[in-house]
XYZ file of C-alpha atoms in Angstrom:
686
model
C 51.759 154.848 178.394
C 50.748 151.190 178.632
C 47.870 151.840 176.218
C 50.342 153.064 173.585
C 52.375 149.880 173.926
C 49.184 147.814 173.725
C 48.254 149.606 170.506
C 51.683 148.862 168.994
C 51.215 145.156 169.749
C 47.761 145.178 168.152
C 49.237 146.790 165.027
C 52.062 144.254 164.922
C 49.660 141.322 165.161
C 47.860 142.677 162.094
C 51.026 143.013 159.957
C 51.536 140.647 157.034
C 54.967 141.726 155.753
C 58.352 142.639 157.164
C 58.210 146.069 155.537
C 54.895 146.805 157.202
C 56.158 145.524 160.556
C 59.558 147.220 160.684
C 58.586 150.698 161.938
C 56.273 149.099 164.496
C 58.965 146.706 165.750
C 61.505 149.536 165.881
C 59.187 151.643 168.015
C 58.215 148.668 170.176
C 61.877 147.892 170.900
C 62.614 151.539 171.646
C 59.819 151.666 174.197
C 60.777 148.360 175.793
C 64.313 149.673 176.275
C 62.975 152.844 177.889
C 60.664 150.918 180.235
C 63.284 148.364 181.334
C 66.212 150.789 181.395
C 68.240 148.610 179.045
C 70.939 150.094 176.797
C 70.517 148.062 173.616
C 73.845 148.829 171.947
C 76.431 149.755 174.585
C 79.895 150.706 173.382
C 82.510 147.943 173.408
C 79.820 145.321 174.070
C 81.371 141.841 174.043
C 78.446 139.735 175.342
C 80.521 139.369 178.513
C 77.475 138.501 180.627
C 76.635 135.356 178.654
C 76.623 132.101 180.615
C 78.130 128.928 179.201
C 76.344 125.907 180.632
C 76.840 122.188 180.096
C 74.017 122.363 177.528
C 75.122 125.440 175.568
C 75.447 129.204 175.709
C 72.814 131.293 177.495
C 73.232 134.685 175.850
C 73.434 137.832 177.943
C 70.354 139.976 178.654
C 71.645 142.573 176.183
C 72.077 140.037 173.386
C 68.652 138.576 174.130
C 67.139 142.051 173.861
C 68.950 142.741 170.581
C 67.152 139.745 169.064
C 63.963 141.813 169.189
C 65.345 143.977 166.359
C 65.066 141.005 163.972
C 61.753 142.129 162.464
C 60.468 138.863 160.997
C 61.599 136.903 164.025
C 59.638 139.226 166.323
C 56.562 139.423 164.070
C 56.198 135.707 163.356
C 56.937 134.555 166.905
C 54.574 137.040 168.559
C 51.811 136.303 166.071
C 52.389 132.561 166.423
C 52.373 132.619 170.231
C 49.210 134.732 170.264
C 47.490 132.348 167.832
C 48.553 129.326 169.904
C 47.135 130.878 173.087
C 43.870 131.752 171.351
C 43.497 128.252 169.934
C 44.366 126.609 173.244
C 41.796 128.820 174.966
C 39.194 127.803 172.388
C 39.939 124.131 173.066
C 39.734 124.808 176.778
C 36.425 126.677 176.470
C 35.037 123.920 174.290
C 35.874 121.408 177.009
C 34.273 123.615 179.660
C 31.127 124.089 177.550
C 30.963 120.349 177.075
C 31.008 119.955 180.843
C 28.217 122.550 181.179
C 25.843 120.092 179.596
C 26.550 117.546 182.328
C 26.976 119.565 185.508
C 25.014 122.100 187.508
C 25.906 125.749 187.101
C 27.627 126.246 190.452
C 29.916 123.293 189.719
C 30.729 124.660 186.255
C 31.548 128.098 187.582
C 33.839 126.563 190.145
C 35.720 124.713 187.394
C 35.947 127.758 185.106
C 37.619 129.650 187.939
C 40.224 126.939 188.264
C 40.772 125.771 184.671
C 42.812 128.608 183.152
C 45.536 127.386 180.818
C 49.068 127.215 182.164
C 51.973 128.633 180.165
C 55.668 128.169 180.871
C 58.015 130.668 179.204
C 61.662 129.584 179.479
C 64.430 132.024 178.571
C 62.450 135.241 178.767
C 65.296 137.718 178.387
C 64.693 141.230 179.744
C 61.638 141.896 177.517
C 59.714 138.597 177.723
C 59.010 139.581 174.127
C 57.113 136.501 172.975
C 54.495 136.724 175.707
C 54.579 139.624 178.184
C 53.617 142.414 175.680
C 50.658 140.201 174.622
C 49.198 139.889 178.129
C 47.226 143.203 178.070
C 45.206 141.673 175.198
C 44.297 138.597 177.269
C 42.222 137.717 180.337
C 44.120 136.913 183.541
C 41.298 134.593 184.571
C 42.160 132.377 181.604
C 45.955 132.404 181.667
C 48.546 131.518 184.319
C 52.165 132.234 183.444
C 55.425 130.856 184.811
C 58.637 132.628 183.797
C 62.192 131.273 183.778
C 65.489 132.894 182.982
C 69.043 132.064 183.959
C 70.044 135.737 184.418
C 68.785 137.674 187.475
C 69.252 140.912 185.562
C 66.780 139.781 182.903
C 64.104 139.039 185.479
C 64.717 142.347 187.260
C 64.229 144.305 184.041
C 61.296 142.130 183.015
C 59.545 142.910 186.320
C 59.673 146.617 185.401
C 57.790 145.813 182.203
C 55.285 143.621 184.059
C 54.622 146.448 186.519
C 54.376 149.031 183.722
C 51.799 146.929 181.875
C 50.007 146.051 185.133
C 49.949 142.320 184.292
C 51.307 140.910 187.562
C 48.001 139.074 188.057
C 48.966 136.765 185.151
C 52.259 135.742 186.749
C 52.263 132.710 188.997
C 56.017 132.454 189.342
C 59.169 134.132 187.985
C 62.220 132.066 188.820
C 65.908 132.493 188.123
C 66.928 129.013 186.996
C 68.617 126.975 184.280
C 65.702 125.683 182.194
C 67.664 122.482 181.497
C 67.644 121.613 185.203
C 64.483 123.271 186.553
C 61.904 121.001 188.198
C 58.152 121.394 188.594
C 55.195 119.487 189.990
C 52.903 121.375 187.608
C 51.976 120.416 184.034
C 51.635 123.064 181.336
C 49.384 123.561 178.330
C 52.028 125.561 176.458
C 55.792 125.646 176.856
C 57.435 128.517 174.996
C 61.155 128.888 174.443
C 63.188 130.596 171.755
C 66.769 129.969 172.833
C 68.404 129.199 169.511
C 70.578 130.291 166.633
C 70.348 129.198 163.029
C 71.165 125.538 162.570
C 70.407 124.985 166.291
C 74.059 125.703 167.023
C 75.615 126.882 170.287
C 72.447 127.660 172.274
C 70.470 125.074 174.333
C 67.072 125.010 172.554
C 67.180 121.232 172.064
C 68.260 120.497 175.633
C 65.627 122.857 177.042
C 62.770 121.238 175.130
C 64.004 117.687 175.769
C 64.069 118.473 179.520
C 60.892 120.545 179.816
C 58.711 118.192 177.745
C 58.140 116.108 180.900
C 56.160 119.024 182.326
C 53.844 119.237 179.301
C 50.250 118.031 179.553
C 49.300 115.135 177.279
C 47.538 117.558 174.913
C 50.056 120.367 175.474
C 52.113 122.105 172.803
C 55.711 123.166 172.471
C 56.207 126.582 170.843
C 57.802 126.623 168.324
C 56.091 123.454 167.146
C 58.760 122.408 164.639
C 62.387 123.314 163.991
C 63.705 121.383 161.004
C 67.271 121.283 159.675
C 67.897 120.402 156.028
C 71.200 119.629 154.325
C 72.150 120.644 150.799
C 75.068 120.517 148.397
C 75.648 124.110 147.391
C 77.866 126.386 145.341
C 77.479 129.083 147.996
C 77.557 132.651 146.734
C 77.625 132.689 142.945
C 78.069 135.377 140.276
C 74.933 137.446 139.815
C 72.758 136.100 137.030
C 74.190 132.591 137.146
C 72.416 131.244 140.228
C 69.962 129.123 138.272
C 72.745 127.332 136.411
C 73.824 125.480 139.544
C 70.826 124.854 141.798
C 71.510 123.417 145.239
C 70.982 119.676 145.651
C 68.820 118.673 148.631
C 70.342 115.726 150.463
C 67.591 115.463 153.070
C 66.405 116.429 156.544
C 68.998 115.797 159.252
C 67.084 116.708 162.423
C 63.667 117.877 163.509
C 62.915 119.215 166.966
C 59.258 118.821 167.893
C 57.193 117.389 170.735
C 57.853 113.779 169.697
C 61.631 114.123 169.296
C 61.874 116.203 172.472
C 60.207 113.325 174.344
C 62.518 110.778 172.715
C 65.626 112.753 173.599
C 64.318 113.367 177.103
C 63.981 109.612 177.533
C 67.568 109.064 176.335
C 66.691 107.861 172.819
C 69.018 109.686 170.375
C 68.049 107.724 167.266
C 66.009 110.698 166.025
C 69.124 112.887 166.078
C 71.367 110.824 163.818
C 71.333 109.026 160.509
C 72.819 108.724 157.029
C 72.166 110.237 153.610
C 73.190 109.039 150.167
C 75.197 111.592 148.183
C 74.232 111.466 144.491
C 76.456 112.229 141.529
C 76.362 116.022 141.278
C 77.858 119.061 139.574
C 81.258 119.403 141.242
C 80.741 123.144 141.423
C 78.599 122.415 144.505
C 81.573 122.180 146.829
C 79.885 123.316 150.064
C 77.524 121.704 152.514
C 74.665 124.071 153.374
C 72.496 123.647 156.468
C 69.141 125.440 156.397
C 66.636 126.028 159.187
C 62.839 125.972 158.959
C 60.778 127.126 161.954
C 57.068 126.541 162.410
C 56.171 128.673 165.388
C 52.538 127.634 165.246
C 50.502 126.500 162.252
C 50.964 128.902 159.349
C 53.269 131.208 161.328
C 56.577 130.084 159.869
C 60.085 131.326 159.157
C 61.735 130.117 155.965
C 65.256 130.476 154.544
C 66.844 133.912 155.006
C 63.709 135.502 156.496
C 65.380 135.952 159.872
C 68.724 135.675 161.583
C 67.400 132.344 162.831
C 67.035 130.966 159.307
C 70.234 132.140 157.658
C 72.069 129.198 156.077
C 75.235 127.766 157.591
C 77.986 126.599 155.253
C 80.712 124.037 155.620
C 82.993 125.495 152.989
C 84.977 123.402 150.581
C 83.422 120.177 151.857
C 83.848 118.555 148.402
C 81.813 115.512 149.384
C 82.652 112.392 147.375
C 79.816 111.663 144.908
C 77.970 108.337 145.267
C 79.056 107.997 148.899
C 77.260 107.939 152.266
C 77.225 110.991 154.525
C 76.600 110.448 158.247
C 75.102 113.063 160.560
C 74.222 113.488 164.209
C 73.013 116.307 166.394
C 75.569 116.589 169.196
C 74.426 117.954 172.565
C 76.811 119.495 175.060
C 78.620 122.747 175.695
C 78.447 123.618 171.963
C 75.377 121.932 170.459
C 75.585 121.465 166.694
C 75.052 119.131 163.767
C 78.163 117.093 163.026
C 78.775 115.573 159.591
C 81.232 112.860 158.603
C 81.811 112.049 154.945
C 84.359 111.110 152.345
C 85.961 113.986 150.462
C 87.162 114.259 146.906
C 90.960 114.069 146.579
C 92.713 117.270 147.616
C 94.166 119.556 144.993
C 97.647 118.701 146.223
C 96.982 115.085 145.330
C 96.344 116.047 141.705
C 99.121 116.752 139.209
C 99.647 120.351 138.158
C 97.914 120.669 134.754
C 100.064 121.291 131.697
C 99.892 124.797 130.251
C 98.609 123.381 126.969
C 95.657 121.685 128.698
C 92.546 123.651 127.746
C 89.782 124.732 130.081
C 86.071 124.469 129.259
C 86.370 127.645 127.154
C 89.124 126.096 125.048
C 91.908 128.305 126.442
C 95.420 127.163 127.299
C 96.988 127.702 130.729
C 93.819 128.788 132.613
C 93.538 125.473 134.475
C 97.224 125.531 135.358
C 97.075 129.136 136.616
C 94.000 128.362 138.746
C 95.729 125.289 140.196
C 98.865 127.310 141.014
C 96.900 129.987 142.861
C 95.161 127.362 144.995
C 98.533 125.809 145.809
C 99.899 129.209 146.831
C 96.919 129.697 149.154
C 97.744 126.354 150.796
C 101.534 126.729 150.792
C 101.865 127.935 154.389
C 100.162 124.850 155.765
C 100.827 122.168 153.150
C 104.219 120.644 152.329
C 102.618 118.925 149.323
C 101.521 122.310 147.930
C 105.007 123.761 148.415
C 106.543 120.751 146.676
C 104.312 121.183 143.616
C 105.161 124.870 143.426
C 108.901 124.161 143.349
C 108.373 122.572 139.927
C 107.062 125.861 138.503
C 109.821 127.849 136.725
C 110.317 131.481 137.777
C 109.760 132.632 134.199
C 106.204 131.310 134.208
C 104.874 134.525 135.737
C 105.286 136.033 132.267
C 103.107 133.284 130.803
C 100.450 134.113 133.415
C 100.622 137.745 132.363
C 100.391 136.933 128.659
C 97.259 134.871 129.298
C 95.494 137.590 131.282
C 96.450 140.451 128.996
C 95.397 138.557 125.892
C 92.037 137.904 127.533
C 91.729 141.629 128.235
C 91.270 141.432 131.998
C 94.384 143.052 133.446
C 96.828 141.566 135.891
C 95.683 143.207 139.139
C 91.901 142.581 138.925
C 92.528 139.074 137.601
C 94.766 138.134 140.519
C 92.169 139.481 142.950
C 89.567 137.263 141.317
C 91.846 134.234 141.240
C 92.577 134.502 144.950
C 88.992 135.180 146.031
C 87.064 132.849 143.698
C 86.322 129.428 145.075
C 86.083 127.400 141.878
C 87.529 127.373 138.377
C 84.000 127.832 137.047
C 83.753 131.125 138.976
C 86.849 132.321 137.119
C 85.513 131.159 133.758
C 82.282 133.094 134.337
C 84.308 136.153 135.305
C 86.501 135.918 132.191
C 83.388 135.750 130.048
C 81.627 138.610 131.850
C 84.728 140.798 131.500
C 84.450 140.272 127.738
C 80.813 141.266 127.236
C 79.565 137.843 128.323
C 81.509 135.677 125.910
C 85.001 135.074 124.546
C 85.158 135.377 120.767
C 86.805 132.456 118.913
C 89.425 134.769 117.430
C 90.328 136.043 120.908
C 90.720 132.481 122.158
C 92.920 131.597 119.187
C 95.007 134.765 119.611
C 95.535 133.905 123.269
C 96.430 130.288 122.548
C 98.830 131.340 119.801
C 100.692 133.708 122.129
C 100.948 130.991 124.779
C 102.248 128.442 122.269
C 104.824 130.920 120.978
C 106.072 131.601 124.497
C 106.296 127.920 125.421
C 108.050 127.046 122.147
C 110.296 130.130 122.485
C 109.517 131.287 118.981
C 111.085 134.570 117.908
C 109.126 136.517 115.345
C 111.492 139.131 113.953
C 110.077 142.316 112.492
C 108.954 141.735 108.937
C 109.516 144.413 106.297
C 106.571 146.782 106.276
C 105.716 149.399 103.739
C 105.521 152.721 105.558
C 106.584 151.836 109.094
C 105.131 154.503 111.428
C 108.359 155.934 112.852
C 110.735 157.925 110.633
C 114.505 158.210 110.951
C 114.302 161.420 112.973
C 111.956 159.823 115.521
C 114.122 156.713 115.768
C 117.217 158.865 116.334
C 115.411 160.758 119.109
C 114.378 157.458 120.661
C 117.903 156.136 120.545
C 119.411 159.257 122.078
C 116.754 160.396 124.551
C 115.015 157.107 125.387
C 111.509 158.505 124.971
C 109.287 159.571 122.103
C 106.117 161.597 121.573
C 103.998 160.194 118.743
C 101.239 162.720 118.001
C 97.627 161.872 117.243
C 97.448 158.118 117.863
C 93.846 158.744 118.995
C 91.372 161.022 117.243
C 89.760 163.847 119.229
C 86.487 161.898 119.474
C 88.313 158.810 120.745
C 90.085 160.787 123.473
C 86.773 162.379 124.431
C 85.110 158.952 124.724
C 87.904 157.734 126.990
C 87.592 160.840 129.192
C 83.837 160.319 129.426
C 84.382 156.740 130.580
C 86.623 157.967 133.421
C 84.238 160.739 134.484
C 81.360 158.274 134.547
C 83.313 155.583 136.423
C 84.418 158.008 139.147
C 81.032 159.704 139.397
C 82.659 163.085 138.718
C 81.691 165.891 136.371
C 83.936 167.794 133.993
C 82.368 171.187 134.746
C 82.084 170.688 138.522
C 85.556 171.084 140.070
C 84.225 170.242 143.538
C 83.407 166.734 142.295
C 87.031 166.105 141.253
C 88.084 165.621 144.868
C 85.328 163.405 146.194
C 86.552 160.234 147.872
C 86.579 157.127 145.696
C 87.551 153.558 146.535
C 88.374 153.159 142.845
C 91.472 155.341 143.069
C 94.956 154.481 144.283
C 96.771 157.806 144.478
C 96.224 159.085 140.911
C 95.652 155.611 139.434
C 92.052 154.712 138.585
C 91.132 151.027 138.890
C 89.310 150.996 135.571
C 90.669 148.381 133.208
C 87.918 147.191 130.875
C 85.893 149.608 128.756
C 85.229 149.798 125.003
C 86.713 153.318 124.904
C 90.109 151.940 125.978
C 90.014 149.029 123.557
C 90.400 151.517 120.684
C 94.067 152.103 121.566
C 94.716 148.473 122.536
C 93.457 147.249 119.171
C 95.030 150.014 117.113
C 97.247 148.570 114.392
C 99.091 151.874 114.192
C 100.020 151.800 117.888
C 100.935 148.109 117.643
C 103.336 148.783 114.767
C 105.011 151.601 116.757
C 105.900 149.128 119.484
C 106.902 146.455 116.993
C 109.229 148.870 115.232
C 110.946 149.817 118.499
C 111.179 146.202 119.668
C 112.140 144.954 116.197
C 109.845 141.956 116.568
C 106.257 140.941 115.817
C 105.365 138.682 118.771
C 104.278 141.331 121.259
C 101.384 141.283 123.717
C 99.320 144.379 124.522
C 98.745 145.003 128.231
C 95.336 145.605 129.783
C 96.221 148.422 132.136
C 94.385 151.076 134.133
C 93.917 154.813 133.598
C 95.015 157.905 135.507
C 93.323 161.016 136.928
C 95.473 163.798 138.392
C 93.415 166.860 139.437
C 94.896 170.278 140.222
C 96.375 170.720 143.679
C 94.373 172.728 146.239
C 94.879 173.748 149.840
C 93.059 170.552 150.860
C 94.329 168.152 148.213
C 98.012 167.642 147.459
C 99.576 165.463 144.780
C 99.984 161.971 146.348
C 102.407 160.499 143.830
C 103.787 158.349 142.441
C 106.771 160.606 141.900
C 109.988 159.642 140.137
C 110.785 155.918 140.179
C 111.690 152.878 138.100
C 109.371 149.932 137.400
C 112.218 147.584 136.532
C 114.573 145.628 138.772
C 117.650 147.790 139.233
C 120.232 145.149 138.422
C 122.696 145.523 135.559
C 122.315 144.887 132.728
C 118.852 146.441 132.608
C 117.059 144.750 129.690
C 115.256 146.504 126.872
C 111.630 147.203 127.588
C 109.041 149.869 126.981
C 106.391 151.725 128.931
C 103.805 154.107 127.569
C 100.742 156.249 128.124
C 98.335 158.269 126.026
C 97.337 161.739 127.127
C 93.538 162.037 127.066
C 93.660 165.768 127.816
C 95.966 168.490 126.573
C 98.770 168.542 129.139
C 101.057 171.489 129.793
C 104.346 171.054 131.624
C 102.812 172.332 134.885
C 99.631 170.249 134.512
C 100.850 167.078 136.237
C 102.842 166.153 133.162
C 104.688 162.881 132.729
C 108.350 163.393 133.662
C 111.508 161.457 132.873
C 115.291 161.801 132.798
C 116.096 161.736 129.071
C 119.038 159.634 127.935
C 119.552 157.806 131.229
C 119.004 154.444 129.506
C 122.463 154.850 127.982
C 124.216 155.239 131.329
C 122.126 153.231 133.804
C 124.383 150.145 133.827
C 127.475 152.246 134.622
C 125.518 154.184 137.237
C 124.365 150.978 138.911
C 127.904 149.646 139.064
C 129.006 152.793 140.904
C 126.320 152.672 143.619
C 127.200 151.526 147.174
C 125.722 148.248 148.326
C 122.735 148.173 150.649
C 121.087 151.459 149.684
C 117.577 151.927 148.309
C 118.220 153.071 144.756
C 114.641 154.290 144.376
C 115.250 156.926 147.053
C 117.014 159.753 145.200
C 117.157 163.502 145.614
C 115.370 164.095 142.326
C 115.874 167.852 142.579
C 119.498 167.148 141.619
C 118.536 165.160 138.502
C 117.725 166.666 135.060
C 114.037 165.720 135.262
C 112.060 166.860 132.205
C 108.240 167.321 132.166
C 106.740 166.263 128.814
C 103.943 168.442 127.460
C 101.724 167.043 124.686
C 98.217 167.087 123.252
C 95.213 164.873 123.885
C 95.593 161.720 121.783
C 99.417 161.811 121.807
C 101.357 158.698 122.754
C 104.391 159.004 125.047
C 106.568 155.912 125.011
C 109.793 155.487 126.989
C 112.573 153.023 127.683
C 111.965 151.248 131.000
C 115.501 152.200 132.150
C 114.489 155.872 132.390
C 113.463 157.077 135.848
C 110.005 158.522 135.360
C 106.861 159.606 137.175
C 103.975 162.010 137.367
C 104.136 165.506 138.839
C 101.916 167.921 140.784
C 99.158 169.490 138.712
C 99.345 173.261 139.126
C 96.997 174.092 136.261
C 93.206 174.374 136.363
C 92.083 171.082 134.783
C 92.829 167.415 135.532
C 95.428 165.415 133.646
C 93.826 162.212 132.342
C 95.780 159.364 130.754
C 95.446 155.795 129.529
C 98.368 153.544 130.410
C 99.354 150.824 127.970
C 102.378 148.859 126.874
C 103.517 145.914 124.795
C 106.006 143.230 125.751
C 107.431 139.915 124.627
């Protein structure tokens, strides 16, 4: 019923917050759709009924209607329009009352009947949202309304709403026309139009106001009263908790649309829509230009940054404006209205020399600046010959130096590369490195990292020094030499294994005693690999001197780096969940001679042979080079019929280390027991 809709509007006008307004706006939009017969979110909607004019894009009726769902936009605009009408009526009544004191009553009554305020609403959309739902609260003797929209469909649907609300007596004219070209002999007290996007881009708000202002009475108002664009230097999105460290720098206002500037533009004077700003010296982390939008609908009814889709910031990414220079701006009208900026940029990365590995970053660490620079060059390589040329100077072996750096900093290769490719500045990476290490990098960790990098660059070989009581005995070493793998029992205590298991359960949101939870979908799993790298429970093994000496004894050298690797979770198979792999494979390039190298894991649960146990082909490290030489060319060596190979599942206890020669084919296996297999992967390398 119309009374129900009227009551919703009254409630909305009384709202003071978005939270309070949302259920009211949602219900209002639902009812407007029902009345007008508009489907708000049709499938495969592509805004195909939009009209591109010489002054910008006139969005389709459906898109215009969808704008009503923007709660703050709807609340502030409707409240502002209502307040403007009320204030204009008060001014009008004051003028009439003033005339009462000078004229006889029959003359006054004649003027009251003919001095209603005139309102032009341009770009109504199918709901006429900013005005039509307000009309039942007003007096038709005091308000005359002219409606414009470029889409016939919008006016057809809007007429249904006008009829439903029984407010036809307010409407003087409803015309299908381009508001940038429409002509009128009448003057208006209020001209309302909300035909804009944030930053005044794409849509014709500026052109509409600069054209329609000629039809405004001398004391008339444009609604919204002010739309102001401000320009900032910004770091864009920044790591949580660090926003205040790099506040945006306000460069100034670049354009304001109001009654005065609309008149200037309408008269062909574009001086108000262009100018220059001085760029100060600033923190070079602020690499973006940010354009913000402020809207004063009427008086105190305002929309500020991020309160609406209309006031979301626009970014010109990686602008890198040259400090202490002049930035020029202009608001460009036309098919795609927008603010255009011209400025000097800092030199491109490709113009700067690749940093030396021994050049420290702000945290005092070698190679970080060089690695960051290389990643940026790789991102530009497809489009920049200069980037490709710089990359040709990087030796192939340097990937190992990258890995040493990241493992020594305890961040893991995969998550670090994701950060390096997605982060926009070196400072972002430095914050991430610190946050991955409990907020700070300890001096001893920095020195350990720098020492490993120096040793690699200088090609120092640290042979194994004599140790009293090396961990592996002759029998274990003989088994290693013959079989290529070794089980070292009890490298973690029972409590340490339990802490590591608890970390995995917690990370995955699963529960040890709730088998149904073991199979819930998780974005943190890749097959049976869990993307959990950093946790104090896993640092116990990585920092274990006992485990370190096991690797050193097998490698016969001291200068080894511990990896920061992930963990594994392999639940029992069910009718609905089957083991996804990885099955048997090699992680080394299958080219003879296959070099010495190790791989390892620690069982965090007791693992029987049928419990998804680690599997390998014992002794194959001794024959792999001969086997490779006998293989035909052009075949995928990883694709083998493993049922014909002597694959051995390795059972062991929680806390036991399994270490193997990288030449052994190896893999996990289906878990046909009743409890998950959980492991921590780790390794050491030169």
